[in-house]
Amino acid sequence: MANQIQEYISLKHFNTFGIEAEARFFLTVNAEEDLINIIPQIPSGDKIMILGGGSNILLTGDYDGWVIKNNLSGIEIESETESEVVVGVGSGVNWHDWVMYTLEKGWYGLENLSLIPGSVGAAPMQNIGAYGAEIKQSFVYLEGVFLRTGIKKKFMKEECEFGYRESIFKRSVREFFITRVCFRLSKKSALNTGYGDIQKELEKLPYRNFTPRDVSNAVISIRRSKLPDPEVIGNAGSFFKNPTVSESVFLNLKTRFPDIPHYPAEEGKVKIPAAWLIQQCGWKGQRFGNFGVHEKQALVLVNYGGATGNEILKLSEEIIRSVHLFAGIELEREVNII
Ligand code: EPU
């Protein structure tokens, strides 16, 4: 049974920024039928927001619409061979809990994505990635329901148009409630430890035949050392995407800043860490009362408690403006502004 429809519910504990805002209507769905049953009750002109872990949103005011909290659970093996396993996971499952489950089973593939806040259903929306891995590498398909019609649809990997922090669900397929995500994980294959800091962490161990658990522990310790824990300081991880620029723009910047960090990107472009650009502009560690820029990672904006979404939004606008003046680069937000 769906929880009953509630009104004027505080969303403070449903967004990792810890912003105070109210939902006009709020309900939790525990099964797909709950969702199908509620759809006819939502007037067609009303706004709907699907809430997973609330870890990639910035609420800039009360939400005058319907907030549907995703509580769909369940982890089921669909098929299995000696070398791999295909598993379907309810979209409301906490992402890190799912990663921990795969480690208990000894499956390879998600260890680099440990400790990412949010839910399984939100993960493909922005093709979550960290430490050299992205969800698209182990993704098989997802299922969901169109919110206005109740029609179900399955999207295979090719149809999801995954890119850097991008998918079709962020662009054209909107108002679609992802209900289940299916992954293919390996029982044997190699680990992805190429990302500089992971290797450094692993080298501290007294042995060399590393397990997915070792890589996960390394990732957890790196993340804990750099990223603020949303339980302690409100934040939504990276607030901006890392921008890509053309080779000529990059060469120009390199003459001005010979040490500029950079990585190769698609189509001969160059990716520049937004954190570096923001730090160069002097923002890192700046605090403005209740909010600011994290002291250890300039890409993360933080709410020390009591900040409003609009204050953080304004700060992000000022950062975008200053980076533009400094380097001629227009930063894009990664977080969804609501
Ligand atoms: N850097 C700075 N100043 C800083 C932080 C970083 O100059 O304050 C520079 C350094 O040169 C560093 C480089 O930026 O070498 C890259 O930094 P880092 O490895 O911390 O990664 P990032 O590019 O800033 C991305 C993801 C993170 C993910 C890490 C690790 C994006 C938008 N962010 O950050 O994802 O954890 O890589 O793989 O791609 C998230 O999406 O919420 C998130 C935390």
Short mmCIF file of C-alpha atoms and ligand atoms in Angstrom, two decimals:
data_model
loop_
_atom_site.label_atom_id
_atom_site.label_comp_id
_atom_site.label_asym_id
_atom_site.label_seq_id
_atom_site.Cartn_x
_atom_site.Cartn_y
_atom_site.Cartn_z
CA MET A 1 0.00 0.00 0.00
CA ALA A 2 1.19 3.47 -0.80
CA ASN A 3 1.47 5.71 2.17
CA GLN A 4 -1.36 8.16 2.16
CA ILE A 5 -0.96 11.54 0.56
CA GLN A 6 0.46 14.03 3.05
CA GLU A 7 0.42 17.80 2.76
CA TYR A 8 2.91 20.55 3.60
CA ILE A 9 5.74 18.19 4.47
CA SER A 10 9.23 19.48 5.25
CA LEU A 11 11.86 18.25 2.77
CA LYS A 12 14.80 19.19 5.00
CA HIS A 13 15.66 15.58 5.76
CA PHE A 14 15.04 14.48 2.18
CA ASN A 15 17.80 16.54 0.54
CA THR A 16 21.48 16.14 1.37
CA PHE A 17 21.99 19.92 1.18
CA GLY A 18 19.70 20.03 4.24
CA ILE A 19 17.72 22.94 2.79
CA GLU A 20 14.42 23.78 4.48
CA ALA A 21 11.54 23.67 1.98
CA GLU A 22 8.03 22.26 1.98
CA ALA A 23 6.26 19.91 -0.40
CA ARG A 24 2.59 20.76 -1.10
CA PHE A 25 1.86 17.01 -1.48
CA PHE A 26 4.11 14.15 -0.43
CA LEU A 27 3.79 10.40 -0.70
CA THR A 28 5.96 7.34 -0.60
CA VAL A 29 5.73 4.47 -3.06
CA ASN A 30 6.75 1.02 -1.83
CA ALA A 31 5.73 -0.96 -4.91
CA GLU A 32 5.16 -0.32 -8.60
CA GLU A 33 1.38 -0.75 -8.11
CA ASP A 34 1.41 2.15 -5.63
CA LEU A 35 2.74 4.33 -8.38
CA ILE A 36 0.28 3.13 -11.02
CA ASN A 37 -2.57 3.68 -8.55
CA ILE A 38 -1.58 7.23 -7.64
CA ILE A 39 -1.12 8.52 -11.20
CA PRO A 40 -4.85 9.10 -11.96
CA GLN A 41 -5.14 11.15 -8.77
CA ILE A 42 -2.54 13.72 -9.85
CA PRO A 43 -4.13 16.59 -11.84
CA SER A 44 -2.45 16.89 -15.24
CA GLY A 45 -1.26 20.46 -14.67
CA ASP A 46 0.44 19.72 -11.34
CA LYS A 47 4.20 19.47 -11.02
CA ILE A 48 5.72 16.15 -9.94
CA MET A 49 9.14 15.53 -8.43
CA ILE A 50 10.57 12.06 -7.95
CA LEU A 51 12.74 11.92 -4.88
CA GLY A 52 15.44 9.31 -4.46
CA GLY A 53 18.26 10.07 -2.04
CA GLY A 54 17.88 13.82 -2.67
CA SER A 55 21.62 14.05 -3.17
CA ASN A 56 21.72 15.91 -6.45
CA ILE A 57 19.13 18.65 -5.97
CA LEU A 58 19.12 22.22 -4.73
CA LEU A 59 15.69 23.33 -3.48
CA THR A 60 15.25 27.06 -4.07
CA GLY A 61 11.80 27.33 -2.51
CA ASP A 62 8.76 25.37 -1.40
CA TYR A 63 7.62 22.77 -3.92
CA ASP A 64 4.12 23.55 -5.13
CA GLY A 65 3.43 20.09 -6.49
CA TRP A 66 3.73 16.40 -5.73
CA VAL A 67 6.86 14.88 -4.26
CA ILE A 68 6.96 11.12 -4.72
CA LYS A 69 9.50 9.43 -2.48
CA ASN A 70 10.89 6.30 -4.07
CA ASN A 71 10.99 3.37 -1.67
CA LEU A 72 11.11 0.51 -4.20
CA SER A 73 13.32 -2.25 -2.81
CA GLY A 74 14.50 -5.73 -3.78
CA ILE A 75 17.63 -7.29 -5.25
CA GLU A 76 17.14 -10.33 -7.53
CA ILE A 77 19.50 -12.36 -9.65
CA GLU A 78 18.17 -12.68 -13.20
CA SER A 79 20.80 -14.99 -14.60
CA GLU A 80 24.19 -16.31 -13.61
CA THR A 81 27.14 -18.12 -15.17
CA GLU A 82 30.48 -19.15 -13.75
CA SER A 83 31.97 -15.82 -14.70
CA GLU A 84 29.20 -13.25 -14.31
CA VAL A 85 25.88 -12.40 -12.80
CA VAL A 86 22.97 -10.26 -14.01
CA VAL A 87 21.05 -8.62 -11.16
CA GLY A 88 17.94 -6.44 -11.03
CA VAL A 89 17.74 -3.87 -8.22
CA GLY A 90 14.80 -1.82 -6.96
CA SER A 91 15.38 1.84 -7.77
CA GLY A 92 14.76 3.00 -4.19
CA VAL A 93 17.65 0.97 -2.78
CA ASN A 94 20.43 3.15 -1.38
CA TRP A 95 23.32 3.16 -3.88
CA HIS A 96 26.09 2.51 -1.36
CA ASP A 97 24.10 -0.33 0.29
CA TRP A 98 23.83 -1.95 -3.14
CA VAL A 99 27.58 -1.57 -3.69
CA MET A 100 28.23 -3.14 -0.26
CA TYR A 101 25.92 -6.04 -1.20
CA THR A 102 27.97 -6.72 -4.36
CA LEU A 103 31.16 -6.78 -2.27
CA GLU A 104 29.68 -9.30 0.17
CA LYS A 105 28.95 -11.52 -2.82
CA GLY A 106 32.47 -11.00 -4.18
CA TRP A 107 31.21 -9.45 -7.43
CA TYR A 108 33.40 -7.04 -9.40
CA GLY A 109 32.35 -3.84 -11.12
CA LEU A 110 30.95 -1.29 -8.67
CA GLU A 111 33.75 -1.03 -6.11
CA ASN A 112 35.06 2.28 -7.51
CA LEU A 113 31.59 3.77 -7.06
CA SER A 114 31.50 3.21 -3.28
CA LEU A 115 30.06 5.85 -0.97
CA ILE A 116 28.34 7.86 -3.70
CA PRO A 117 25.24 9.30 -2.06
CA GLY A 118 21.82 8.69 -3.63
CA SER A 119 19.64 5.85 -4.81
CA VAL A 120 20.00 3.12 -7.43
CA GLY A 121 17.31 4.78 -9.57
CA ALA A 122 19.06 8.14 -9.62
CA ALA A 123 22.42 6.63 -10.59
CA PRO A 124 21.73 6.12 -14.32
CA MET A 125 20.02 9.52 -14.62
CA GLN A 126 23.38 11.21 -14.48
CA ASN A 127 25.57 8.20 -15.27
CA ILE A 128 27.33 8.51 -11.91
CA GLY A 129 31.07 8.18 -12.02
CA ALA A 130 34.10 8.30 -9.79
CA TYR A 131 37.68 7.09 -9.69
CA GLY A 132 37.83 5.88 -13.26
CA ALA A 133 34.45 4.08 -13.34
CA GLU A 134 30.96 4.97 -14.54
CA ILE A 135 27.69 3.14 -14.01
CA LYS A 136 27.29 2.64 -17.77
CA GLN A 137 30.11 0.05 -17.68
CA SER A 138 27.98 -2.42 -15.70
CA PHE A 139 24.53 -1.26 -16.74
CA VAL A 140 22.30 -3.61 -18.77
CA TYR A 141 18.83 -2.00 -18.84
CA LEU A 142 16.31 -0.19 -16.70
CA GLU A 143 12.55 -0.24 -16.37
CA GLY A 144 10.16 2.49 -15.38
CA VAL A 145 6.77 4.09 -15.66
CA PHE A 146 5.77 7.31 -17.43
CA LEU A 147 4.25 9.46 -14.72
CA ARG A 148 1.45 11.06 -16.74
CA THR A 149 0.17 7.90 -18.41
CA GLY A 150 1.22 4.96 -16.25
CA ILE A 151 2.77 3.32 -19.32
CA LYS A 152 5.72 1.05 -18.56
CA LYS A 153 8.90 1.04 -20.62
CA LYS A 154 12.24 -0.72 -20.66
CA PHE A 155 15.36 1.13 -21.85
CA MET A 156 18.36 -0.90 -23.00
CA LYS A 157 21.82 0.59 -22.48
CA GLU A 158 22.16 1.99 -26.03
CA GLU A 159 18.84 3.78 -25.64
CA CYS A 160 19.96 5.60 -22.49
CA GLU A 161 22.49 7.77 -24.39
CA PHE A 162 24.94 7.84 -21.51
CA GLY A 163 27.58 10.56 -21.54
CA TYR A 164 29.66 12.35 -18.91
CA ARG A 165 27.12 12.93 -16.09
CA GLU A 166 24.42 12.71 -18.77
CA SER A 167 21.68 10.42 -20.02
CA ILE A 168 18.46 10.64 -21.99
CA PHE A 169 16.63 10.89 -18.63
CA LYS A 170 18.28 14.24 -17.93
CA ARG A 171 17.49 15.52 -21.41
CA SER A 172 14.39 14.37 -23.28
CA VAL A 173 12.78 11.50 -21.33
CA ARG A 174 11.31 13.48 -18.43
CA GLU A 175 8.60 12.58 -15.93
CA PHE A 176 9.68 8.96 -16.12
CA PHE A 177 9.88 7.05 -12.84
CA ILE A 178 12.72 4.51 -12.98
CA THR A 179 11.57 1.46 -11.03
CA ARG A 180 14.33 -1.11 -11.54
CA VAL A 181 17.91 -1.08 -12.77
CA CYS A 182 19.70 -4.16 -14.06
CA PHE A 183 23.47 -4.66 -13.81
CA ARG A 184 25.95 -7.17 -15.21
CA LEU A 185 28.78 -7.85 -12.76
CA SER A 186 31.79 -10.06 -13.04
CA LYS A 187 32.78 -12.83 -10.67
CA LYS A 188 36.40 -12.76 -11.79
CA SER A 189 37.53 -9.89 -13.90
CA ALA A 190 40.24 -7.37 -13.21
CA LEU A 191 40.02 -4.35 -10.96
CA ASN A 192 40.22 -0.78 -12.17
CA THR A 193 42.95 0.76 -10.04
CA GLY A 194 44.45 3.12 -12.62
CA TYR A 195 43.19 6.26 -10.90
CA GLY A 196 46.25 7.72 -9.17
CA ASP A 197 45.03 7.93 -5.60
CA ILE A 198 43.56 4.39 -5.53
CA GLN A 199 46.92 2.86 -6.36
CA LYS A 200 48.55 4.93 -3.62
CA GLU A 201 46.00 3.70 -1.06
CA LEU A 202 46.35 0.06 -2.14
CA GLU A 203 50.11 0.20 -1.84
CA LYS A 204 49.66 0.63 1.92
CA LEU A 205 48.33 -2.95 2.13
CA PRO A 206 50.74 -5.78 3.04
CA TYR A 207 49.64 -7.93 0.05
CA ARG A 208 49.19 -7.48 -3.69
CA ASN A 209 46.25 -9.69 -4.76
CA PHE A 210 43.64 -7.01 -4.16
CA THR A 211 39.91 -7.72 -3.94
CA PRO A 212 36.98 -5.46 -4.88
CA ARG A 213 36.63 -4.84 -1.12
CA ASP A 214 40.18 -3.45 -0.97
CA VAL A 215 39.47 -1.07 -3.84
CA SER A 216 36.20 -0.05 -2.20
CA ASN A 217 38.00 0.66 1.08
CA ALA A 218 40.57 2.75 -0.80
CA VAL A 219 37.82 4.76 -2.52
CA ILE A 220 35.98 5.25 0.78
CA SER A 221 39.08 6.55 2.48
CA ILE A 222 39.88 8.94 -0.40
CA ARG A 223 36.31 10.22 -0.51
CA ARG A 224 36.20 10.69 3.28
CA SER A 225 39.44 12.67 3.17
CA LYS A 226 38.21 15.10 0.47
CA LEU A 227 34.44 15.22 0.40
CA PRO A 228 32.23 16.47 3.23
CA ASP A 229 29.83 13.94 4.77
CA PRO A 230 26.30 15.23 4.05
CA GLU A 231 25.24 13.96 7.48
CA VAL A 232 27.61 16.54 8.98
CA ILE A 233 27.74 19.37 6.42
CA GLY A 234 24.96 19.76 3.86
CA ASN A 235 26.15 19.34 0.26
CA ALA A 236 25.32 17.61 -3.02
CA GLY A 237 28.78 16.46 -4.10
CA SER A 238 30.17 18.16 -7.19
CA PHE A 239 28.06 21.22 -7.85
CA PHE A 240 29.52 21.74 -11.34
CA LYS A 241 30.63 19.49 -14.17
CA ASN A 242 34.21 19.46 -15.32
CA PRO A 243 34.21 21.51 -18.52
CA THR A 244 35.71 20.41 -21.81
CA VAL A 245 37.37 22.93 -24.11
CA SER A 246 38.81 22.84 -27.62
CA GLU A 247 42.51 22.19 -28.05
CA SER A 248 43.14 25.80 -29.10
CA VAL A 249 41.42 27.21 -26.00
CA PHE A 250 43.42 24.79 -23.89
CA LEU A 251 46.76 25.75 -25.49
CA ASN A 252 45.95 29.36 -24.85
CA LEU A 253 45.29 28.64 -21.17
CA LYS A 254 48.44 26.55 -20.93
CA THR A 255 50.57 29.49 -22.02
CA ARG A 256 49.07 31.51 -19.18
CA PHE A 257 49.09 28.66 -16.64
CA PRO A 258 51.77 26.09 -17.52
CA ASP A 259 50.68 23.81 -14.64
CA ILE A 260 46.98 23.65 -15.52
CA PRO A 261 45.70 20.11 -14.83
CA HIS A 262 43.94 18.51 -17.80
CA TYR A 263 42.70 15.20 -19.17
CA PRO A 264 41.95 14.04 -22.71
CA ALA A 265 38.21 14.11 -23.54
CA GLU A 266 36.06 13.01 -26.47
CA GLU A 267 36.55 14.39 -30.02
CA GLY A 268 40.05 15.71 -29.35
CA LYS A 269 38.80 18.04 -26.65
CA VAL A 270 40.46 18.65 -23.29
CA LYS A 271 38.79 18.30 -19.88
CA ILE A 272 39.83 20.79 -17.20
CA PRO A 273 38.93 20.21 -13.53
CA ALA A 274 36.33 22.79 -12.54
CA ALA A 275 37.73 22.58 -9.00
CA TRP A 276 41.05 23.96 -10.23
CA LEU A 277 39.38 26.87 -12.05
CA ILE A 278 37.27 27.69 -8.98
CA GLN A 279 40.30 27.50 -6.72
CA GLN A 280 42.29 29.82 -9.01
CA CYS A 281 39.49 32.36 -8.64
CA GLY A 282 40.01 32.29 -4.89
CA TRP A 283 36.79 30.58 -3.85
CA LYS A 284 38.13 27.46 -2.17
CA GLY A 285 37.30 27.40 1.55
CA GLN A 286 35.44 30.73 1.42
CA ARG A 287 32.61 30.86 3.92
CA PHE A 288 29.72 33.33 3.79
CA GLY A 289 27.83 32.84 7.02
CA ASN A 290 25.79 29.67 6.64
CA PHE A 291 27.16 28.56 3.28
CA GLY A 292 30.32 28.44 1.24
CA VAL A 293 32.82 26.51 -0.86
CA HIS A 294 34.27 23.40 0.74
CA GLU A 295 37.79 23.80 2.10
CA LYS A 296 39.13 20.53 0.64
CA GLN A 297 37.31 20.32 -2.69
CA ALA A 298 36.41 23.54 -4.50
CA LEU A 299 33.79 21.77 -6.62
CA VAL A 300 31.55 21.23 -3.61
CA LEU A 301 29.27 23.97 -2.28
CA VAL A 302 28.17 23.51 1.32
CA ASN A 303 25.36 24.48 3.68
CA TYR A 304 26.74 24.83 7.21
CA GLY A 305 23.14 24.87 8.44
CA GLY A 306 20.28 27.28 7.81
CA ALA A 307 21.29 28.49 4.34
CA THR A 308 18.61 28.89 1.70
CA GLY A 309 18.71 27.31 -1.71
CA ASN A 310 18.71 30.76 -3.29
CA GLU A 311 21.82 31.79 -1.37
CA ILE A 312 23.65 28.77 -2.69
CA LEU A 313 22.28 29.32 -6.19
CA LYS A 314 23.53 32.95 -6.12
CA LEU A 315 26.94 31.79 -4.95
CA SER A 316 27.07 29.34 -7.86
CA GLU A 317 26.18 32.18 -10.26
CA GLU A 318 29.02 34.30 -8.89
CA ILE A 319 31.41 31.40 -9.27
CA ILE A 320 30.29 30.83 -12.87
CA ARG A 321 30.78 34.55 -13.60
CA SER A 322 34.25 34.71 -12.08
CA VAL A 323 35.47 31.54 -13.82
CA HIS A 324 34.19 32.99 -17.07
CA LEU A 325 36.12 36.23 -16.51
CA PHE A 326 39.22 34.31 -15.47
CA ALA A 327 39.37 31.67 -18.21
CA GLY A 328 36.57 32.37 -20.68
CA ILE A 329 34.95 29.05 -19.69
CA GLU A 330 31.27 28.72 -18.87
CA LEU A 331 30.82 26.23 -16.03
CA GLU A 332 27.70 24.07 -16.12
CA ARG A 333 25.90 22.95 -12.97
CA GLU A 334 25.70 19.26 -12.26
CA VAL A 335 23.12 19.63 -9.50
CA ASN A 336 19.45 19.99 -10.49
CA ILE A 337 17.99 23.32 -9.41
CA ILE A 338 14.38 22.96 -8.24
N1 EPU B 1 41.57 20.22 -7.89
C1 EPU B 1 41.87 21.52 -7.51
N2 EPU B 1 41.29 22.02 -6.38
C2 EPU B 1 40.44 21.27 -5.61
C3 EPU B 1 40.18 19.94 -5.97
C4 EPU B 1 40.74 19.43 -7.13
O1 EPU B 1 42.61 22.22 -8.18
O2 EPU B 1 39.94 21.83 -4.62
C5 EPU B 1 42.16 19.70 -9.15
C6 EPU B 1 43.41 18.88 -8.95
O3 EPU B 1 44.27 19.16 -10.01
C7 EPU B 1 42.92 17.46 -9.07
C8 EPU B 1 41.81 17.59 -10.08
O4 EPU B 1 41.22 18.86 -9.79
O5 EPU B 1 43.92 16.62 -9.54
C9 EPU B 1 40.76 16.51 -10.00
O6 EPU B 1 40.24 16.45 -8.68
P1 EPU B 1 39.47 15.16 -8.13
O7 EPU B 1 40.23 13.93 -8.44
O8 EPU B 1 39.11 15.42 -6.70
O9 EPU B 1 38.18 15.04 -9.03
P2 EPU B 1 37.20 16.11 -9.66
O10 EPU B 1 37.41 16.13 -11.14
O11 EPU B 1 37.22 17.38 -8.95
C10 EPU B 1 35.41 14.24 -10.19
C11 EPU B 1 33.95 14.00 -9.96
C12 EPU B 1 33.70 13.55 -8.52
C13 EPU B 1 34.47 12.28 -8.27
C14 EPU B 1 35.96 12.56 -8.55
C15 EPU B 1 36.80 11.34 -8.41
C16 EPU B 1 32.85 15.49 -11.51
C17 EPU B 1 31.99 16.71 -11.67
N3 EPU B 1 33.20 15.19 -10.27
O12 EPU B 1 35.78 15.35 -9.39
O13 EPU B 1 32.31 13.25 -8.40
O14 EPU B 1 34.29 11.81 -6.95
O15 EPU B 1 36.13 13.06 -9.89
O16 EPU B 1 36.65 10.50 -9.51
O17 EPU B 1 33.13 14.83 -12.50
C18 EPU B 1 30.17 14.06 -7.74
O18 EPU B 1 29.83 13.94 -8.92
O19 EPU B 1 29.36 14.45 -6.86
C19 EPU B 1 31.55 13.76 -7.36
C20 EPU B 1 32.01 13.98 -6.13
#
